[in-house]
XYZ file of C-alpha atoms in Angstrom:
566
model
C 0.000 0.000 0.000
C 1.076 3.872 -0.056
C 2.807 2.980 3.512
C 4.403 0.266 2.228
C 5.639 2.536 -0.578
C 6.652 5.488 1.292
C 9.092 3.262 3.964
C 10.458 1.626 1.342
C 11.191 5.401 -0.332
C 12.584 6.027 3.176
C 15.447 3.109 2.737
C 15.882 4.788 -1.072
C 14.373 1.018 -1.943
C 13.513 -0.090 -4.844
C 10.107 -0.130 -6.709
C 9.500 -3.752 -7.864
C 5.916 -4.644 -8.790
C 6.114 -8.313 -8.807
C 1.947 -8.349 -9.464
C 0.367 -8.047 -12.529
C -2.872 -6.150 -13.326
C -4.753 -9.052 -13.337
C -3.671 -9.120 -9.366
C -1.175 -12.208 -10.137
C 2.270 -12.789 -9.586
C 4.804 -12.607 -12.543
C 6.707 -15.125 -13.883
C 9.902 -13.663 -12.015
C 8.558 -14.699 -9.131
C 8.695 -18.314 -8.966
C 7.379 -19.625 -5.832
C 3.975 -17.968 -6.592
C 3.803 -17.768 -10.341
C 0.660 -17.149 -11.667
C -0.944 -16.975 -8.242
C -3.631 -14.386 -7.075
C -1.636 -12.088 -4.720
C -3.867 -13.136 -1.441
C -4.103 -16.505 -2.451
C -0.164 -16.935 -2.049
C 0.174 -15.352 1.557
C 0.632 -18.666 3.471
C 2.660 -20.854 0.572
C 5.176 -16.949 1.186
C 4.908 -17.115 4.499
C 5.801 -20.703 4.776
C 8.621 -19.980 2.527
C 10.081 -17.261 4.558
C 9.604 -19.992 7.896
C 11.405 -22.666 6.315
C 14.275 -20.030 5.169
C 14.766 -18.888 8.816
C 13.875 -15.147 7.715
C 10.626 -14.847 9.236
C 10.497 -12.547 12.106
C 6.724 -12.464 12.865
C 3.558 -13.995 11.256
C 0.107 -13.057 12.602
C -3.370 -11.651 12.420
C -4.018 -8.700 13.326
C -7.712 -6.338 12.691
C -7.640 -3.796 10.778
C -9.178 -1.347 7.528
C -8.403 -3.078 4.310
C -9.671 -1.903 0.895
C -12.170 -4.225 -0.873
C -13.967 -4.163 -4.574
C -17.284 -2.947 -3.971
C -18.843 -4.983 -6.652
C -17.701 -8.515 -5.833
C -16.410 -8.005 -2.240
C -12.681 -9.223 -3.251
C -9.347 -8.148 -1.778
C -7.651 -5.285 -3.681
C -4.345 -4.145 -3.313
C -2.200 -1.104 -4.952
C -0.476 -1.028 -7.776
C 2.606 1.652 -8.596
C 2.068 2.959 -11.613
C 3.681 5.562 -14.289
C 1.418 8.112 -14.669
C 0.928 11.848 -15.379
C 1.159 14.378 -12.047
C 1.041 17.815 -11.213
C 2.956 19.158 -8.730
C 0.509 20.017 -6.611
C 3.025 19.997 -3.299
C 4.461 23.088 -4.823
C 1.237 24.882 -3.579
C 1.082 23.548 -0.230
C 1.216 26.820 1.500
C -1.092 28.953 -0.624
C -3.702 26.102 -0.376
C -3.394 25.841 3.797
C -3.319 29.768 3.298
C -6.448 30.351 1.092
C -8.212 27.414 3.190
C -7.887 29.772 6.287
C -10.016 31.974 4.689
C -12.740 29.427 3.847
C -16.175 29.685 6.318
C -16.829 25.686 6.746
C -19.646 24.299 8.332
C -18.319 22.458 10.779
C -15.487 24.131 11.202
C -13.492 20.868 12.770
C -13.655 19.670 8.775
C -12.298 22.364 7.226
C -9.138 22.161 10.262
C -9.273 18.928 10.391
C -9.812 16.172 7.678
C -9.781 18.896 4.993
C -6.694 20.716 6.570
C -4.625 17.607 7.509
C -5.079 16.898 3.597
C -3.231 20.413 2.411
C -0.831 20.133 5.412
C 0.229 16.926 4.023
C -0.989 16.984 0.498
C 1.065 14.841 -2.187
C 1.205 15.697 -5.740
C -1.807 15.061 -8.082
C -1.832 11.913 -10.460
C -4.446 13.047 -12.581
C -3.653 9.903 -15.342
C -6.253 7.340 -15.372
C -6.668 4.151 -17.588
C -10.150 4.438 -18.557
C -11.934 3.447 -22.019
C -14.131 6.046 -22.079
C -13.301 9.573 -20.337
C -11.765 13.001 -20.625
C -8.860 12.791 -23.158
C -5.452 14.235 -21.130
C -4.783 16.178 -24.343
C -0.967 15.447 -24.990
C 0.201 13.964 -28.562
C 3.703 12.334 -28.279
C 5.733 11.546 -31.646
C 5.302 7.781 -32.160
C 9.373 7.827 -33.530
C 11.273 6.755 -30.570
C 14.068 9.061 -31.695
C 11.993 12.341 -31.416
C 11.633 13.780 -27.842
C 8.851 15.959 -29.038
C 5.030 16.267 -27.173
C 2.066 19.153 -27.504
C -0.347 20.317 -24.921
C -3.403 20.658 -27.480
C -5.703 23.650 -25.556
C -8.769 24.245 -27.963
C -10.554 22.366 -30.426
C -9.574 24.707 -32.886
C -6.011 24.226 -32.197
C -6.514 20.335 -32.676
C -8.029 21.203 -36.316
C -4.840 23.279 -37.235
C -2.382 20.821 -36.066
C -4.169 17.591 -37.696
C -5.643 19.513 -40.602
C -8.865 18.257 -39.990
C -12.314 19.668 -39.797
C -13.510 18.389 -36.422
C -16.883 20.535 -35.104
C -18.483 16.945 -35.357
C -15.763 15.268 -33.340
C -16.825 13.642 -30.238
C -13.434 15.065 -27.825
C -14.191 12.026 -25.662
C -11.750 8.914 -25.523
C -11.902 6.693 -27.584
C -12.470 8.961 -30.566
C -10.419 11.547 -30.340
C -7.631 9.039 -30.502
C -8.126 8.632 -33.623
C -6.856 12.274 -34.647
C -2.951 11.779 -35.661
C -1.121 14.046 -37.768
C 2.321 13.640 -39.453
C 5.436 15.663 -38.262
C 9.150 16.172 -38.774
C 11.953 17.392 -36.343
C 15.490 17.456 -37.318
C 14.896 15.602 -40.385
C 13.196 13.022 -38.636
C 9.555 11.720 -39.616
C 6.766 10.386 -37.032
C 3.596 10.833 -36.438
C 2.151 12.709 -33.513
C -0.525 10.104 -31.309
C -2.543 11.059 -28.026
C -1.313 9.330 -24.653
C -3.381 6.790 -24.008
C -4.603 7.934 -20.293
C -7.576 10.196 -19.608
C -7.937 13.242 -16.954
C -9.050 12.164 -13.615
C -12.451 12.612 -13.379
C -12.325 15.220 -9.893
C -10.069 16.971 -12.554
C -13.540 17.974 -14.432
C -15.429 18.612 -11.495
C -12.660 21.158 -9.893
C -12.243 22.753 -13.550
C -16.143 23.596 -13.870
C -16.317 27.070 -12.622
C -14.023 28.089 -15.656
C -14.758 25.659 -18.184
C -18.249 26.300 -17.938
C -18.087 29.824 -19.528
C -14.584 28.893 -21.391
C -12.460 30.563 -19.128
C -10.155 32.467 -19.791
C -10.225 32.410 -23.891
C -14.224 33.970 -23.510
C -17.120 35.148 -21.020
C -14.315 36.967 -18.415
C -16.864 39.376 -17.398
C -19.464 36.355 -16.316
C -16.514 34.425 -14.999
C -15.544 37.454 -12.978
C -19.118 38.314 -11.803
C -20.024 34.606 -10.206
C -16.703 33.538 -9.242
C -15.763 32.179 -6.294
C -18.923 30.429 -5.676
C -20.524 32.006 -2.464
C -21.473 28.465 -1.363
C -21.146 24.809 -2.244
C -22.724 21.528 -0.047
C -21.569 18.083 -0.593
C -20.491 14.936 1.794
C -17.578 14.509 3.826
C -15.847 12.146 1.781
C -15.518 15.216 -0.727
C -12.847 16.408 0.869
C -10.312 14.317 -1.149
C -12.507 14.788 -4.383
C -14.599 18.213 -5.197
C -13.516 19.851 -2.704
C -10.026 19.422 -2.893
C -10.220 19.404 -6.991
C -12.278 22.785 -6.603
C -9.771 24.573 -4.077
C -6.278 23.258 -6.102
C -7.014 24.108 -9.585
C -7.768 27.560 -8.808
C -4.928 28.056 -6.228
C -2.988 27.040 -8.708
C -4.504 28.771 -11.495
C -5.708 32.090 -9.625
C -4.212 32.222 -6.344
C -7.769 32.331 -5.126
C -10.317 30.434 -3.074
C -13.371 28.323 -5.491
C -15.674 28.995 -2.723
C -16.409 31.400 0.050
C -18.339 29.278 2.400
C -18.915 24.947 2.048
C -21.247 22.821 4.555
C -19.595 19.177 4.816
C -22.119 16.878 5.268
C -22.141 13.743 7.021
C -22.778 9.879 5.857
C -26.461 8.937 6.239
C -27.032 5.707 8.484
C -29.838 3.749 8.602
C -32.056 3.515 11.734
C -29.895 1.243 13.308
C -26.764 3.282 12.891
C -25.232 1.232 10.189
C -24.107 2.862 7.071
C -26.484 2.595 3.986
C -25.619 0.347 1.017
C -27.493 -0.947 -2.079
C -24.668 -3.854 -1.020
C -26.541 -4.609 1.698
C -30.555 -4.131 1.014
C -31.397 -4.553 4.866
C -29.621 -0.853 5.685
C -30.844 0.564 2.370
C -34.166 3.150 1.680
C -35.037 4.009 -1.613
C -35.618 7.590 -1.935
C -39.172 6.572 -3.527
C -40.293 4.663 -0.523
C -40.112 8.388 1.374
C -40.877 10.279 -1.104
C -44.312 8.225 -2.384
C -45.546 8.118 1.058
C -44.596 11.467 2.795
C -43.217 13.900 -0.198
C -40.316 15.968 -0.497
C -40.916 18.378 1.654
C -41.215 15.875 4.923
C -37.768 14.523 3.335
C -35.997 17.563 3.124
C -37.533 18.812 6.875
C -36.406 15.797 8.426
C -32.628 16.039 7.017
C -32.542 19.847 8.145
C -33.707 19.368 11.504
C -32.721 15.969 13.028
C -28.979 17.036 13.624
C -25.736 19.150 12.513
C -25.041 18.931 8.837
C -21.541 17.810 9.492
C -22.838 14.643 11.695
C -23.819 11.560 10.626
C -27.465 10.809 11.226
C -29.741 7.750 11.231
C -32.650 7.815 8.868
C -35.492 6.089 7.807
C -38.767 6.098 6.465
C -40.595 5.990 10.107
C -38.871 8.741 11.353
C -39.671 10.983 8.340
C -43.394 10.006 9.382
C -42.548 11.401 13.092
C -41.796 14.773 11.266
C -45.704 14.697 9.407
C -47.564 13.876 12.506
C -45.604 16.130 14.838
C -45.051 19.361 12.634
C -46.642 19.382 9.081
C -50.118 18.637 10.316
C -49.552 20.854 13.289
C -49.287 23.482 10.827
C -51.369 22.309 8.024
C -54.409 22.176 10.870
C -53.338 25.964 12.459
C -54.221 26.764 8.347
C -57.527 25.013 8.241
C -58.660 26.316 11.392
C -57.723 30.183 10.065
C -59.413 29.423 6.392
C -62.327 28.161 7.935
C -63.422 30.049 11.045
C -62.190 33.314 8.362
C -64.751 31.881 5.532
C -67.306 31.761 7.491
C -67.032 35.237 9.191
C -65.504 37.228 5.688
C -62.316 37.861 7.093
C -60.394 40.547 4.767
C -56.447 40.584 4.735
C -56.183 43.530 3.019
C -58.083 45.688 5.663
C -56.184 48.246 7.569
C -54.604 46.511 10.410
C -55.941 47.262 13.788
C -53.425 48.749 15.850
C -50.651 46.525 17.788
C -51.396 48.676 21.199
C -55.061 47.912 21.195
C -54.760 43.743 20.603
C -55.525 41.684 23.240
C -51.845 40.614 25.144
C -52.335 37.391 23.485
C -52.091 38.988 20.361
C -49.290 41.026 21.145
C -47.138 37.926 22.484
C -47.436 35.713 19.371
C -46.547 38.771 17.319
C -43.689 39.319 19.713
C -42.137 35.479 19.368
C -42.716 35.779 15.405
C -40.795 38.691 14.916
C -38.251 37.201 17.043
C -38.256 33.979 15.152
C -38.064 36.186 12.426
C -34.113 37.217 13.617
C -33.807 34.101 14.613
C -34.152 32.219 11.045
C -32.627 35.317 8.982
C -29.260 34.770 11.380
C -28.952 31.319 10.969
C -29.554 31.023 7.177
C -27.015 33.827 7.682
C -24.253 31.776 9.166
C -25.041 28.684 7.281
C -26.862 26.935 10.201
C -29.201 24.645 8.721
C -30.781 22.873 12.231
C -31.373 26.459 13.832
C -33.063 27.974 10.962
C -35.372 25.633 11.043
C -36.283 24.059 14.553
C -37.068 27.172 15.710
C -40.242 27.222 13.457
C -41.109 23.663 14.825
C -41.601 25.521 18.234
C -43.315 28.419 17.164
C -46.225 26.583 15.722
C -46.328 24.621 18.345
C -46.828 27.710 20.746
C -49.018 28.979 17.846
C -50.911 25.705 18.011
C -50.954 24.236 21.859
C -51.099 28.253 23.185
C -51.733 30.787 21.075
C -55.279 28.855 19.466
C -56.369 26.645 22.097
C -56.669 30.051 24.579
C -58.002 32.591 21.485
C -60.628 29.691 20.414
C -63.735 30.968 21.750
C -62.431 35.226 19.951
C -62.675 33.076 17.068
C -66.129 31.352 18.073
C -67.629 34.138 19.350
C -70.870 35.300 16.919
C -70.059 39.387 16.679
C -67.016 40.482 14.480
C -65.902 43.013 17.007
C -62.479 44.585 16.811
C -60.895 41.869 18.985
C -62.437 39.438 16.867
C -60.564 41.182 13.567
C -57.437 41.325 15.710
C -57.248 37.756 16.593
C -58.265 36.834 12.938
C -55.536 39.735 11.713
C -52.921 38.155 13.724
C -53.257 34.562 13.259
C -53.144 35.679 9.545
C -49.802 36.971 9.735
C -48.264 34.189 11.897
C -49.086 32.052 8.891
C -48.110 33.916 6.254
C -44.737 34.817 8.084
C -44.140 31.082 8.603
C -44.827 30.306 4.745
C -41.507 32.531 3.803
C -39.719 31.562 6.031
C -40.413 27.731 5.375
C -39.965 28.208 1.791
C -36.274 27.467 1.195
C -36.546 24.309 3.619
C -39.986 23.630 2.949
C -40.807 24.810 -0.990
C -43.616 23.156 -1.746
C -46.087 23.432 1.680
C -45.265 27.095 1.652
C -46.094 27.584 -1.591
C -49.687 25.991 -0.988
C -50.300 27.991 1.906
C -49.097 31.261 0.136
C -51.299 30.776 -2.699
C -54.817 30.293 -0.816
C -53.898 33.123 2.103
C -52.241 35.758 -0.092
C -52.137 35.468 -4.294
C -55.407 34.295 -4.710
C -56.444 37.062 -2.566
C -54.139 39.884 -3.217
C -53.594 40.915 -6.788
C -51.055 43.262 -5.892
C -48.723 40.598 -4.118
C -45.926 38.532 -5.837
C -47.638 34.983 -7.464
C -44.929 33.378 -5.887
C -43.787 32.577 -2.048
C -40.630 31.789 -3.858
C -40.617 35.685 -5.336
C -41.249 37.440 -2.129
C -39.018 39.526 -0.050
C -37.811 37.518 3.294
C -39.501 38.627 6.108
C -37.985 41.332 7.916
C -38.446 41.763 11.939
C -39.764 44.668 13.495
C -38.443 45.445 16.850
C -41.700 47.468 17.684
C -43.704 44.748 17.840
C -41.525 42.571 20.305
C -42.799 43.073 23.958
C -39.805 41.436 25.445
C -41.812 41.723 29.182
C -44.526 40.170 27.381
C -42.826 37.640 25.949
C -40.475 36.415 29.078
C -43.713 36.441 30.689
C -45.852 34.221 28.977
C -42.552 31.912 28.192
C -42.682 31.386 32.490
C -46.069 30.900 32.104
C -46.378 28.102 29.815
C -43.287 26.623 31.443
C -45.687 26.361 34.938
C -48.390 24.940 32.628
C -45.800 22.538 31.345
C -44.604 21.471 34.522
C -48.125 20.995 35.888
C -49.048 18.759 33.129
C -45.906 16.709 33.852
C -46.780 16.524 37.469
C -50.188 15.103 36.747
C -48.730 12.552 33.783
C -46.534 10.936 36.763
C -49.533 11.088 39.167
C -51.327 9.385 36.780
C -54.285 12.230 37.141
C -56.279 13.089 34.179
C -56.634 17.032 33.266
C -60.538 16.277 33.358
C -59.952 15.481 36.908
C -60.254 18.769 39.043
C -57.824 19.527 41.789
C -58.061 21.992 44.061
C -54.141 23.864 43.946
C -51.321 23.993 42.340
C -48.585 24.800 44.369
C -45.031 26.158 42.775
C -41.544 26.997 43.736
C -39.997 29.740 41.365
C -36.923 31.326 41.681
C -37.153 34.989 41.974
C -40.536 37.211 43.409
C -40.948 39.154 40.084
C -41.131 35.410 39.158
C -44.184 34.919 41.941
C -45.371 38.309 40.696
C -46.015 37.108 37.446
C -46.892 33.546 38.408
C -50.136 35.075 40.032
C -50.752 37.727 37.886
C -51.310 34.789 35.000
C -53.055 32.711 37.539
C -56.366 32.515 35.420
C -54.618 30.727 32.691
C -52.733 28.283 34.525
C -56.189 27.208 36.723
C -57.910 27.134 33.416
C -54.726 24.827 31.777
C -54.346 22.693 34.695
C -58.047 22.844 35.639
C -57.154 23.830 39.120
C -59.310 26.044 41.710
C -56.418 27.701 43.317
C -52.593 28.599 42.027
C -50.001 28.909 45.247
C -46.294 30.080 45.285
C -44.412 28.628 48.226
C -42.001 30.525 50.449
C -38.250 30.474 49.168
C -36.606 27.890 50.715
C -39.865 25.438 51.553
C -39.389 21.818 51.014
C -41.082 20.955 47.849
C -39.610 16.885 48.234
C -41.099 15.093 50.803
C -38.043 12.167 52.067
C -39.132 8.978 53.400
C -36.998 6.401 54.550
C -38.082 2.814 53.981
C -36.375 -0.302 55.557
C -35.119 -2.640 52.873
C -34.028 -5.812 54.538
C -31.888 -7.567 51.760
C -29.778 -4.654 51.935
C -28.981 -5.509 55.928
C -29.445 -3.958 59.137
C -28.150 -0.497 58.763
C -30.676 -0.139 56.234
């Protein structure tokens, strides 16, 4: 292997492949002749017994590569091959890399560093049939040193002499372009090496080739390059991403790409890693997509953990994501459409104002214009799981709160002004949550964008997708209000959680709730909200102990297989 290699390198050894490329020994060899490499370890190892030169023969665990198609042993071979001296351009790639946002960080220092720190030079040969041609024509006459570096198509057709717009540049058929030449009275003709371009070679090249860089298109080139951002899996780190940031260190002295999220390897719900090899660990993207849709899919991968982790996946926990969130929201949006149908709710009627809503009101709107920052900063800083969680809990307070205590504004037969208010508000929540679900969530937003604003407003964009991003307003965040009723529902929370391990129903009236809280503005508040905990805890009376009373009640109980003391 490349340890094996670089020892031997070390010792200024020798390199002696005794293994041909079908993965058998040589002739040369004797002993072994014609013997698959790992099929001759014991008759060598014998060999080297009987000799009195072995020092140590054992097993030992460790990584070993294997062909992914059969499940066979590989092993390296040395070959001669075309390079670029990439190791020349160590320090401007661990230099530019510095200035490189990734997300998480520990791959861009770590895996992705340790790579440039101790990067190698690039073998960018490869014996393929079919690939990109490495496009260097050597004289055939073994007494002519002489090679070209063909850079165009139209340079090809001037050498050869050939008209060649129809010319597929691909290998095999370019090799069939050969022209005739003469050096020092010496006559050969000029053939393409046989190797083609690795294909991370391409990749890395594609923010110039892809407007013909530098021969045409500067000014595009110039105007979208580097890339602001790029996503792809760890294990890119040795292929695009390293093909993306050497080419154009090398070529510019500049980075591809301002900011990169590494993802992790997706495991299935037993941790294991996925593999069409292994059909137990594998889910067809279908099987999700069929039965929950894209969006659930995509909602699931944002929020169930850091991009740069590995997660487990699988088609039941994309279902977890439907029942706990998407319906949450999807019913918040059927309760709005059809409490608003029914009462001829306008959106486009001057707002009533913020000062005159009932608190209720003015909390919600406080924690979505807070979300609002929330979101905008994370999508800012590349944090996928905290610009999206964040909604999860907002329409849950929207939902278990914010509904279930305005219900009977919304019931309520006259269409007063607190009426309009609730109806006003509730409106916005939703449409504030359809932007800022649309780039996680394209498709649900877009649905609840179209039936609450465009078929509504003719004045507003068609699209969710073509709409400004929300923008918080810090007049409309109570931050009183909003600590407040976050204490509140906490209580309420705790309550509920009291009662679950009691094992008492919320139908079942009590007649106090006693709590401990930490601070008297704390116990201020506590009773000033005590009509909505006694109503959410159906409760007759709500009491704050003293600081310092016992809230645990100890009691010792003899236990005699643990023996007398106890």
């Amino acid at each position: 292997g490349a340890d094996d290699l670089e020892t031997g390198k070390q010792y200024d050894l020798p390199v002696l492949m005794t293994v041909n490329d079908q993965g058998k020994f040589i002739d040369q060899v004797t002993l072994v002749a014609g013997q698959d490499f790992k099929a001759a370890d014991k008759t060598i190892i014998r060999d080297l017994k009987e000799r009195g030169l072995m020092y140590f023969a054992g097993t030992y665990r460790h990584s070993y590569p294997h062909c992914w198609r059969d499940g066979g042993p590989l092993m390296y071979l040395a070959r001669s091959t075309w390079y670029i001296r990439a190791s020349s351009y160590r320090d401007k790639m661990v230099a530019l890399n510095n200035t490189i946002n990734w997300v998480p960080k520990h791959t861009g220092t770590g895996r992705f560093g340790n790579w440039l720190e101790d990067l190698k030079d690039w073998a960018i040969g490869r014996e393929r049939f079919w690939g990109t041609p490495l496009p260097i024509w050597r004289c055939d006459n073994p007494e002519i040193d002489y090679s070209v570096c063909v850079g165009s198509r139209a340079e090809l057709e001037q050498l050869s002499g050939r008209e060649l717009a129809d010319l597929d540049l691909h290998r095999p058929y370019v090799d069939e372009i050969t022209w005739e030449v003469e050096v020092d009275g010496k006559k050969g003709v000029m053939r393409r090496v046989p190797e083609v371009i690795d294909v991370w070679f391409d990749s890395g090249a594609m923010p110039f080739a892809q407007w013909g860089y530098p021969y045409k298109n500067q000014d595009r080139f110039q105007g979208q390059y580097p890339a602001d951002y790029i996503c792809e899996a760890v294990d890119q780190t040795r292929g695009w991403f390293y093909s993306l940031h050497a080419i154009s260190a090398m070529l510019n002295e500049s980075v591809a790409f301002k900011n990169v999220i590494s993802l992790g390897h997706i495991l299935d719900k037993e941790g294991r890693k996925m593999s069409k090899s292994r059909p137990e660990t594998f889910v067809g993207p279908w099987d999700v997509l069929d039965k929950y849709g894209a969006d659930a899919f995509r909602w699931y991968m944002y929020t169930s953990g850091a991009p740069g982790e590995p997660r487990r996946f699988s088609v039941e926990l994309v279902g977890d994501v439907v029942r706990s969130f998407y319906l949450t929201l999807w019913n918040c949006y059927s309760f709005f459409t059809t409490y608003a149908e029914l009462d001829g709710f306008d959106p486009t009627a001057p707002a009533i104002e913020l000062s005159a809503r009932d608190p209720l009101d003015r909390w919600i709107l406080g924690e979505l214009h807070l979300l609002v920052q929330r979101i905008t900063e994370a999508y800012e800083n590349y944090d996928a799981p905290n610009a999206t969680r964040p909604v999860e809990q907002f329409v849950d307070d929207l939902s278990n709160w914010y509904l279930r205590r305005s219900r009977r504004r919304f019931w309520k037969t006259e269409s007063d002004q607190d009426k309009i208010a609730a109806y006003q508000t509730l409106y916005e929540c939703l449409v504030t949550v359809a932007k800022l679900l649309a780039p996680a969530m394209p498709f649900l937003s877009e649905a609840l964008y179209r039936e609450l604003v465009a078929q509504i407003d003719t004045s507003a964009p068609d699209s969710v997708h073509l709409c400004d991003w929300p923008q918080a307003n810090p007049a409309c965040i109570d931050q009183t209000l909003v600590d407040e009723m976050r204490l509140v529902k906490n209580l309420v929370r705790t309550g509920h959680a009291a009662r679950n391990n009691a094992g008492i129903r919320v139908r079942q009236p009590l007649a106090e709730v006693s709590f401990g809280v930490p601070s008297t503005h704390d116990a201020e508040v506590a009773l000033r909200y005590r009509d909505p905990i006694i109503e959410e805890l159906n409760v007759k009376a709500v009491k704050i102990l003293e600081a310092g009373a016992e809230m645990v009640e100890y009691r010792l109980k003899p236990v005699d297989t643990l023996g007398r003391e106890l």
